[in-house]
XYZ file of C-alpha atoms in Angstrom:
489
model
C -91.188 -143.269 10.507
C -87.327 -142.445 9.754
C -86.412 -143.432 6.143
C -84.144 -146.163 7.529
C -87.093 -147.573 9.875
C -89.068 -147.303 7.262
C -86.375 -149.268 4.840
C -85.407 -151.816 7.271
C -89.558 -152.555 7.797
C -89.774 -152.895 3.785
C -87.116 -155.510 3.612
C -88.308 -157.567 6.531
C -92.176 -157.493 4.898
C -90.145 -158.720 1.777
C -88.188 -161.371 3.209
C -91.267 -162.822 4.795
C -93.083 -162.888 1.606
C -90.362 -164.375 0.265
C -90.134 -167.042 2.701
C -93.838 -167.770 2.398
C -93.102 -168.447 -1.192
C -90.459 -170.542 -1.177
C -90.947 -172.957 1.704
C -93.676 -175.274 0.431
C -91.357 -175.157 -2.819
C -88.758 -175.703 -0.971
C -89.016 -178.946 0.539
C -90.084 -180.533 -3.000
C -85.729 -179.942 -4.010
C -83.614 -182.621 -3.904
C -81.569 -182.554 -0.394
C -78.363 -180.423 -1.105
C -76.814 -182.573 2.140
C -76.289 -185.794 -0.207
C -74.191 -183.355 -3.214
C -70.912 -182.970 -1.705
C -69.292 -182.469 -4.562
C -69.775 -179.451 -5.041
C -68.359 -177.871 -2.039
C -65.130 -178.320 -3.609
C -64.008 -176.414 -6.080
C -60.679 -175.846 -7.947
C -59.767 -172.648 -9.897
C -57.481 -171.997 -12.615
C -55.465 -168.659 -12.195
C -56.410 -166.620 -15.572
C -52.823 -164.373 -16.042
C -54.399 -160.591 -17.035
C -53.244 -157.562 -18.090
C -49.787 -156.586 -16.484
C -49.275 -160.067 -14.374
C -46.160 -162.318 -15.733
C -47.114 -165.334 -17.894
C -45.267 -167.514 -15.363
C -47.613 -168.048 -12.038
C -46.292 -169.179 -9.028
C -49.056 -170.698 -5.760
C -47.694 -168.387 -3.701
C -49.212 -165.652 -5.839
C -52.638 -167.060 -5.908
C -53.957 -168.302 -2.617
C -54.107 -164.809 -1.313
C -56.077 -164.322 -3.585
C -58.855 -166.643 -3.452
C -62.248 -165.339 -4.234
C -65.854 -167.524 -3.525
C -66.310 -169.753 -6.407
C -69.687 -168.856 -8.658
C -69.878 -172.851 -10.122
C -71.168 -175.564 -8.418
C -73.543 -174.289 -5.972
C -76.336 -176.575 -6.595
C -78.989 -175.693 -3.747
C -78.219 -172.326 -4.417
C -79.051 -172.559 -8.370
C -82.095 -174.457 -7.499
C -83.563 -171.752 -5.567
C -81.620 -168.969 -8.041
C -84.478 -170.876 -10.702
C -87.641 -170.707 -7.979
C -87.285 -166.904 -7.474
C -86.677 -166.089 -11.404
C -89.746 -168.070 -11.946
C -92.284 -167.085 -9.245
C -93.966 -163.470 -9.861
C -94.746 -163.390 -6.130
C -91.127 -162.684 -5.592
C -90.917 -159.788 -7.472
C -91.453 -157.563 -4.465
C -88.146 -159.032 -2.873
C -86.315 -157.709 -5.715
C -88.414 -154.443 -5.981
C -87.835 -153.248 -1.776
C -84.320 -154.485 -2.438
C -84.050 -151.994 -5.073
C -81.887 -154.590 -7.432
C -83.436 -156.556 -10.565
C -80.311 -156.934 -12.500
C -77.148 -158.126 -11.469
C -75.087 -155.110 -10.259
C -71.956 -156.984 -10.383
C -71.582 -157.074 -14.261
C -69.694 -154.504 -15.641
C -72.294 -152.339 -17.002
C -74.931 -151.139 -14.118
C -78.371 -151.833 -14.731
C -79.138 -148.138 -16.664
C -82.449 -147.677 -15.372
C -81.127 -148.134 -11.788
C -77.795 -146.075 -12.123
C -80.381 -142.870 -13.929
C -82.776 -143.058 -10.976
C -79.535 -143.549 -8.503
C -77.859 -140.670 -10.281
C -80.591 -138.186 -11.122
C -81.907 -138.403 -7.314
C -79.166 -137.922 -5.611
C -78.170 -134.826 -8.014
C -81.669 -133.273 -8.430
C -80.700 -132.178 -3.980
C -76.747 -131.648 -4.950
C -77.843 -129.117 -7.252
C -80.888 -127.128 -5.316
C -78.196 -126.828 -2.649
C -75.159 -125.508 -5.228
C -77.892 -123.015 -6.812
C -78.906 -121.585 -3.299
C -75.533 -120.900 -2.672
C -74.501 -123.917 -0.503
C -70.742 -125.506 -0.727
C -70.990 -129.152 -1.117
C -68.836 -131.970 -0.779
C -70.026 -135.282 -2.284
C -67.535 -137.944 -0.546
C -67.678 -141.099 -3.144
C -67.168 -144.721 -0.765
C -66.446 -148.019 -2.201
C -66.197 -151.320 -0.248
C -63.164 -153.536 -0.870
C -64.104 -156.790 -2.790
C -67.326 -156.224 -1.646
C -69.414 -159.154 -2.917
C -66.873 -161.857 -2.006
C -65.864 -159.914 1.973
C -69.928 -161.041 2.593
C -69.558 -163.168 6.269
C -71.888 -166.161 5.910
C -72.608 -166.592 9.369
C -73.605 -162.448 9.597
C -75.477 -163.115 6.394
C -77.685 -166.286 7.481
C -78.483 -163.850 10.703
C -79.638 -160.869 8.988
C -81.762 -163.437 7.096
C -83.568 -164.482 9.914
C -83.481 -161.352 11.808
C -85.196 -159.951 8.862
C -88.350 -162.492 9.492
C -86.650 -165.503 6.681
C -87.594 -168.844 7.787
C -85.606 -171.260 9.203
C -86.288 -173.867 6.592
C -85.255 -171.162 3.938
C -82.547 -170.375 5.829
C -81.253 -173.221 5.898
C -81.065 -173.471 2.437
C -78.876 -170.339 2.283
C -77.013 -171.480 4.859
C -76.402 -175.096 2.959
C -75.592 -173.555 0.203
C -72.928 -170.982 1.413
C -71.349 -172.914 4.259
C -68.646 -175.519 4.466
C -67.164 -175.125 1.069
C -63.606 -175.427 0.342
C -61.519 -174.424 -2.944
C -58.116 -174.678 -4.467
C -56.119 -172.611 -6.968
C -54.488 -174.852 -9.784
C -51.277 -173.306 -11.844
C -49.619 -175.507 -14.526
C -50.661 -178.971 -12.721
C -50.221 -178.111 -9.364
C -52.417 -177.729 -6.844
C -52.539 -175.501 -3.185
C -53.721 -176.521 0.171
C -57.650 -176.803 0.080
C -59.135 -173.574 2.239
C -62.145 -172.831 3.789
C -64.453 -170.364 2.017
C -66.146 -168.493 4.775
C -67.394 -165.479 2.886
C -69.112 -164.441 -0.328
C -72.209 -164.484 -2.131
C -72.553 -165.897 -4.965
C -71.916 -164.041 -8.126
C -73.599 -164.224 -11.481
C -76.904 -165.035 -10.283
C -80.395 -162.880 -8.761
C -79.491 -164.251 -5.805
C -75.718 -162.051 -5.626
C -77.100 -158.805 -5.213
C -80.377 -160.001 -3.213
C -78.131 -160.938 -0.550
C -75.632 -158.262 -0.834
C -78.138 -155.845 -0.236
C -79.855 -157.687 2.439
C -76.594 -157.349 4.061
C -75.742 -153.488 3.777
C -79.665 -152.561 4.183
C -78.557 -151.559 7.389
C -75.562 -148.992 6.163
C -77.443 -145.785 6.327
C -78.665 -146.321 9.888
C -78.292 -143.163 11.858
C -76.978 -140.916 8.864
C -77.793 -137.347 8.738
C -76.745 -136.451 5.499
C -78.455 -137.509 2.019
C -76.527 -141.114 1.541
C -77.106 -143.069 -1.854
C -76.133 -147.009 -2.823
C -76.312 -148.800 -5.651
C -74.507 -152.467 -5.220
C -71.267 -152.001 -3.782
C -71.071 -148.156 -4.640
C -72.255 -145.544 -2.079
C -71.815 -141.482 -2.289
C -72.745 -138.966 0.644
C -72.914 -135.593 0.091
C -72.162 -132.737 2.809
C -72.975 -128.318 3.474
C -69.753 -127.111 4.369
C -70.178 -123.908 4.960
C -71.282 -123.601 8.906
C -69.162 -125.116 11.480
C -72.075 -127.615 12.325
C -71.945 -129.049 8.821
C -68.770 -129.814 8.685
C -68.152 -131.557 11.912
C -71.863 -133.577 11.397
C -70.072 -135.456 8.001
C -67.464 -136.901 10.164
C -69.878 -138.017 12.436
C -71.472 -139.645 9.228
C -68.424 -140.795 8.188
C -67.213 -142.192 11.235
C -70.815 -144.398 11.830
C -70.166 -145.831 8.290
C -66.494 -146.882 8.963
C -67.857 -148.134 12.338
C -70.914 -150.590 10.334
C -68.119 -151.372 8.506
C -65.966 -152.901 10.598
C -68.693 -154.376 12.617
C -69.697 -156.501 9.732
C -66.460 -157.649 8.980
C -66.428 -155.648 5.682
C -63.821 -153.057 4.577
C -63.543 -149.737 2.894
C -61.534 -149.492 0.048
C -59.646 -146.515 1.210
C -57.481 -145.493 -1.667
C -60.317 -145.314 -4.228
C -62.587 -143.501 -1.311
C -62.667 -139.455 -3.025
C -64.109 -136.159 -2.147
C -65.356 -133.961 -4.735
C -65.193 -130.457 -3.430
C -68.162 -128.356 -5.189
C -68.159 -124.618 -6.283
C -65.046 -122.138 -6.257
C -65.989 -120.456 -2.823
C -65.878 -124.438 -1.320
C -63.770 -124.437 1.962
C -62.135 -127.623 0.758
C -62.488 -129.790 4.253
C -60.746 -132.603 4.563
C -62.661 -135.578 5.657
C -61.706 -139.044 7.463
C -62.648 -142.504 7.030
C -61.593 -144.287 10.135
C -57.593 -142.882 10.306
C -57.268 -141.967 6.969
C -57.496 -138.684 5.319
C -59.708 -139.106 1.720
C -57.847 -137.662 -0.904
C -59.721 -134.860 -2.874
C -60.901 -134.810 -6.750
C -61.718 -132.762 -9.346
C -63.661 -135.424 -11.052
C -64.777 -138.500 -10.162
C -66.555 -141.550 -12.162
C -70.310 -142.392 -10.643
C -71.994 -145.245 -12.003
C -69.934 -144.695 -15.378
C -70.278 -141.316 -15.393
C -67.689 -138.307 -14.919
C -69.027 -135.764 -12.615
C -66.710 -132.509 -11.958
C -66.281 -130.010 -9.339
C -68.342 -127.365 -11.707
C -71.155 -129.747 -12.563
C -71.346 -128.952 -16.235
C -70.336 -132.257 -17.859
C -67.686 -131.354 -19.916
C -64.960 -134.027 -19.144
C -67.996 -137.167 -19.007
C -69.338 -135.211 -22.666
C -65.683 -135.404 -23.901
C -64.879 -139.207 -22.850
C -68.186 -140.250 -24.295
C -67.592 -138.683 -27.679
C -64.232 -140.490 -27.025
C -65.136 -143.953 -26.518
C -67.943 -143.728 -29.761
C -65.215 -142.543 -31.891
C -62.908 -145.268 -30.978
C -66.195 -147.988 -31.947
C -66.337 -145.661 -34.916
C -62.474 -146.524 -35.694
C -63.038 -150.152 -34.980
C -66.097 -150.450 -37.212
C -63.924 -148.367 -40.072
C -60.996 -150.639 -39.788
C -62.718 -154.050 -39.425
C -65.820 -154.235 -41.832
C -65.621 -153.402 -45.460
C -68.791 -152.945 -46.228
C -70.364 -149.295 -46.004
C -73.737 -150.775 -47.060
C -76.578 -149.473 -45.063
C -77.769 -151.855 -43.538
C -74.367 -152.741 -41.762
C -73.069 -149.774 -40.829
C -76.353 -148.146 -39.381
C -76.530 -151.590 -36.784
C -72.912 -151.462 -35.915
C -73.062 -147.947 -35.115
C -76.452 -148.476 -32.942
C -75.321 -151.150 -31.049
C -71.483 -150.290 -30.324
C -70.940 -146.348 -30.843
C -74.308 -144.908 -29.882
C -74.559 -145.929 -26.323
C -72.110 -144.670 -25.342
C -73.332 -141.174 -26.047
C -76.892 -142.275 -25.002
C -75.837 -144.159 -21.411
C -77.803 -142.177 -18.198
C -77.482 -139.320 -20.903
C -80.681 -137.703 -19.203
C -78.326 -137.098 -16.185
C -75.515 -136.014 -18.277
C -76.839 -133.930 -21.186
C -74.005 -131.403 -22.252
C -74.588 -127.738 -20.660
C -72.923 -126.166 -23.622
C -72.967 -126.005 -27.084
C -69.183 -126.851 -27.695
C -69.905 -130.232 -26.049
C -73.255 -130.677 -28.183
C -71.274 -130.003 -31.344
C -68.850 -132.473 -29.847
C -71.403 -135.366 -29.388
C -73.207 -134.491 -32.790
C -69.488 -134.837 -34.685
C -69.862 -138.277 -34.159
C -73.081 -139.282 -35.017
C -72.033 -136.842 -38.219
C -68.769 -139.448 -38.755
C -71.395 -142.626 -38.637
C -73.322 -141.155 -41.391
C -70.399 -140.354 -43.448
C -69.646 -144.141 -43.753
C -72.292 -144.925 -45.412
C -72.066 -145.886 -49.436
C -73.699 -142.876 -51.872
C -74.311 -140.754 -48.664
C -71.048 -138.606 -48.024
C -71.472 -135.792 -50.143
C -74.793 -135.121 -48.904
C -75.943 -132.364 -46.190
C -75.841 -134.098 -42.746
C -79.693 -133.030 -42.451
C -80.123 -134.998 -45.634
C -78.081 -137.297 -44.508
C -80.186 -138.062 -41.270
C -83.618 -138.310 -43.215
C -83.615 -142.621 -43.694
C -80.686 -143.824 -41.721
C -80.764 -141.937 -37.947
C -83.808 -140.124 -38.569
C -83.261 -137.587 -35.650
C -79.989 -135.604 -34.578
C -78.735 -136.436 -30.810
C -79.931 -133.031 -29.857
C -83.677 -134.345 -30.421
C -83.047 -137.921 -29.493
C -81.812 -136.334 -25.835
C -85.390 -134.995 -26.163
C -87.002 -138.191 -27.065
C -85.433 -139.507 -24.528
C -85.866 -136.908 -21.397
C -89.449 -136.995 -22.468
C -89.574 -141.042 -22.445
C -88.319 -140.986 -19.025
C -90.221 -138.061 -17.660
C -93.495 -140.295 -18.238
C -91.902 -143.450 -16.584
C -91.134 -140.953 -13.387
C -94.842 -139.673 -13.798
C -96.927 -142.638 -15.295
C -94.561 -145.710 -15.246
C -91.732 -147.867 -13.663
C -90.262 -144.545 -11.925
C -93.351 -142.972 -10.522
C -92.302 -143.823 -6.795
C -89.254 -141.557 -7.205
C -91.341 -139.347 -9.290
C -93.320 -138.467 -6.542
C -90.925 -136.592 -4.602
C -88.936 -134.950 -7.666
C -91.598 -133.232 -9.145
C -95.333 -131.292 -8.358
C -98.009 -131.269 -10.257
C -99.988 -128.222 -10.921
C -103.795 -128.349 -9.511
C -105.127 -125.185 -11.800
C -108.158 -126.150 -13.343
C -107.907 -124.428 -16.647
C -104.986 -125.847 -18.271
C -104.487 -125.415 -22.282
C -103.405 -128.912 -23.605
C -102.974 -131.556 -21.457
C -104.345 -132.263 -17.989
C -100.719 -133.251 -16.330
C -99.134 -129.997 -15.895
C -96.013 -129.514 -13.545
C -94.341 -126.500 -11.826
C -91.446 -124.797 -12.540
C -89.424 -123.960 -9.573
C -87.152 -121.326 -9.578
C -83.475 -120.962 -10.282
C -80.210 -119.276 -10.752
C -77.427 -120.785 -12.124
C -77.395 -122.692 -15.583
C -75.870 -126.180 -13.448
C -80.204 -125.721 -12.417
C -81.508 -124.941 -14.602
C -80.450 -127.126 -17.193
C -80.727 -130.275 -14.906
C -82.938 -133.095 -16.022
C -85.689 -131.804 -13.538
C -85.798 -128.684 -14.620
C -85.198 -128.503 -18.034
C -87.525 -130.937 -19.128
C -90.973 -129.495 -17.843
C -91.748 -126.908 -20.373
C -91.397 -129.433 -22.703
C -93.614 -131.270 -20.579
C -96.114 -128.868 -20.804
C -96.236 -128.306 -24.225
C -96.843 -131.716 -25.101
C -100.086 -132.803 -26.430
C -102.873 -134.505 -24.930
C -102.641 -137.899 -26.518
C -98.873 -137.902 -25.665
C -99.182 -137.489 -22.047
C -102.241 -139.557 -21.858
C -101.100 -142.656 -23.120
C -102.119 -145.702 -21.657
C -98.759 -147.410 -22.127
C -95.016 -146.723 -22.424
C -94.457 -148.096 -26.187
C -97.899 -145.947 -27.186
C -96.548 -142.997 -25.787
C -93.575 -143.352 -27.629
C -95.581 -143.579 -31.013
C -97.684 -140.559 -30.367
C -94.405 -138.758 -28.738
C -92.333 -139.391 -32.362
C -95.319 -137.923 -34.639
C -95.405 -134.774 -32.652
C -91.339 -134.456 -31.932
C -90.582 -132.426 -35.085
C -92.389 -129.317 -33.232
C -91.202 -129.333 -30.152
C -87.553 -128.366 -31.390
């Protein structure tokens, strides 16, 4: 079966389990017919960054956006699916368990996302292919959602009627108003939008777009309201079969009443000997890029991570600056949590993906981390290996390690494993020295390779010990992986 048979299948045995579940609960809510109340809804223009303090109507109702509040039948059956287990699976096929529309991506969704769709970028650079990876983004996406396409996907996908309904009671015949300094605009109909800040946001979003890599040839990646394609160049047939790509995605797109947002639509053009072809969406030419955010992360045309290692060091120093200027204590036990919780991730975010090719860009990263340490009372003189020995205990270089290694077993033994399965192959010899798990090492040519998360992390693999790769949990292979760490670098 084609991968998006086989996806659209999932999601329908998903939606049918997940109207099983919630009918018979279901009919035990209170009717959301007698709560009108909530169908109308006022909001208060917020003035941000760069608008005038003084807010005129006429600004705002172009601007309305599907209120999150208020959506009682909705929240009622936002509570049944975070408490039933049997739901689970919905969430799972749909490939969302957090809320994508906060502003920091789930991380283990965006590494899987990001290391997936790069682990074939890269086997294609390294043979020698040009690539274009064409980055898409939907205008407004969560609030452009038609209801009346939505509640017919639902059903289409094998949803009840009686749950149906319930979406369709909640969603449908809602009005709102904007209110600026006491006065009020013309109630409008809302007639699209999920609703945001709830499970049941991104369910429904990606209910809706399941259907956006029907028919593509190319390797095509979402997450939420992001999607990337990437493209060979270099024949005549692949570069006329991405606009044929293209033009089936801008053709879903209007279909469903949903738009592209064109302007922020890039191409990144891979490798010196690239052709550089333009590409379409629609009538517009995309505009080219030498580097390009994905999922909070700066790719560049060369692939070596140089511009996302320098912005990361970037942002931690700035928390570093912050925590300097604003707390006067340099005791240990204040510093070390404030630079854990607001400097550190930002050098640790999808860092597996990310993890700086050379050593000018690990120096980089460790300066920080060598800053943090600094700050703390009777420890400034000392050697930063001293230094490290109670507060951080490792260096970033070996927590990258820990860390590569920690999510190597959850592609192999945990929460990853069904991507696992295509990313990496296990070796069947029978006499292996230490332990039984053993991968192989494909070949390679260029450092952007070889150094990718992939491929650089299965001699380490290899090495490690039995009782390390044999663990029956996560959180004990992490205790048997930090007593043996101090050897493996």
């Amino acid at each position: 079966m084609p991968p998006a048979e086989h996806q659209v299948a999932t999601v329908q045995f998903a939606l049918q389990t997940f109207g099983t579940v919630l009918n018979p609960r279901s009919r035990a809510l209170p009717s959301a017919a007698r709560e009108q109340g909530w169908r109308d809804a006022s909001q208060a223009a917020v003035p941000i960054a760069g608008m005038a303090p003084s807010l005129r109507l006429a600004d705002c109702r172009q601007e309305l956006a599907p209120d999150p509040s208020g959506q009682s039948a909705l929240s009622h059956l936002d509570i049944i699916i975070s408490s039933s287990p049997s739901l689970s699976l919905f969430l799972a096929v749909t490939g969302l368990e957090k809320c994508p529309s906060t502003p920091t991506p789930s991380k283990s969704r965006a590494l899987t996302n990001l290391i997936a769709f790069y682990d074939k970028v890269t086997c294609l650079v390294d043979v020698g292919r040009a690539v274009d990876i064409v980055y898409l983004d939907f205008s407004r996406a969560f609030d452009k959602v038609s209801h009346s396409l939505l509640l017919e996907k639902l059903m289409r996908y094998g949803l009840d009627k009686w749950s149906v309904g319930w979406f369709g009671n909640g969603l449908t015949g809602r009005t709102q108003r904007v209110v600026v300094n006491s006065s009020f605009s013309n109630w409008q109909p809302v007639r699209s939008g999920v609703p945001q800040g709830s499970i049941l946001g991104p369910t429904l979003f990606n209910s809706f777009i399941s259907g956006l890599d029907d028919g593509i040839k190319r390797t095509l990646m979402k997450f939420a309201d992001d999607t990337k394609l990437s493209v060979e160049v270099d024949t005549w047939e692949g570069r006329a079969t991405p606009q044929e790509d293209l033009d089936r995605l801008d053709e879903w797109a209007t279909k469903n009443l949903i738009k592209f947002n064109k302007d922020k639509c890039k191409v990144l053009h891979l490798r010196k000997c690239n052709p550089g072809v333009q590409h379409r969406l629609g009538s517009t030419q995309l505009g080219s890029s030498s580097v390009e955010r994905d999922l909070g992360v700066l790719g560049d045309n060369k692939l070596n991570m140089s511009e996302q290692c320098a912005a990361a060091a970037k942002k931690a120093n700035r928390m570093l600056g912050c925590i300097n200027k604003g707390i006067t204590s340099r005791d240990k036990a204040v510093i070390i949590p404030l630079y854990s919780a607001l400097a550190r991730p930002h050098l640790e975010y999808c860092v597996q993906f990310w993890s700086p090719l050379y050593k000018k860009d690990v120096d980089r990263l460790e300066r920080v981390q060598r800053r943090a340490s600094k700050m703390i009372k009777g420890l400034g003189s000392l050697p930063y290996e001293e230094r490290l020995r109670e507060p951080c205990s490792f260096n970033l270089e070996k927590r990258r390690l820990r860390g590569d290694l920690v999510t190597m077993f959850q592609y192999l033994k945990g929460g990853y494993k069904e991507y696992g399965d295509s990313l990496f192959t296990r070796s069947h010899m029978e006499k292996t020295r230490g332990n039984g798990y053993k991968l192989l090492l494909g070949k390679f040519q260029l450092d952007t390779r070889g150094r990718f998360f992939t491929m650089r992390i299965i001699c380490y693999w290899n090495n490690l010990p039995r009782e390390v790769v044999d663990s029956p949990t996560l959180d004990t292979s992490k205790i048997q992986l930090d007593r043996v760490l101090g050897h493996l670098v």
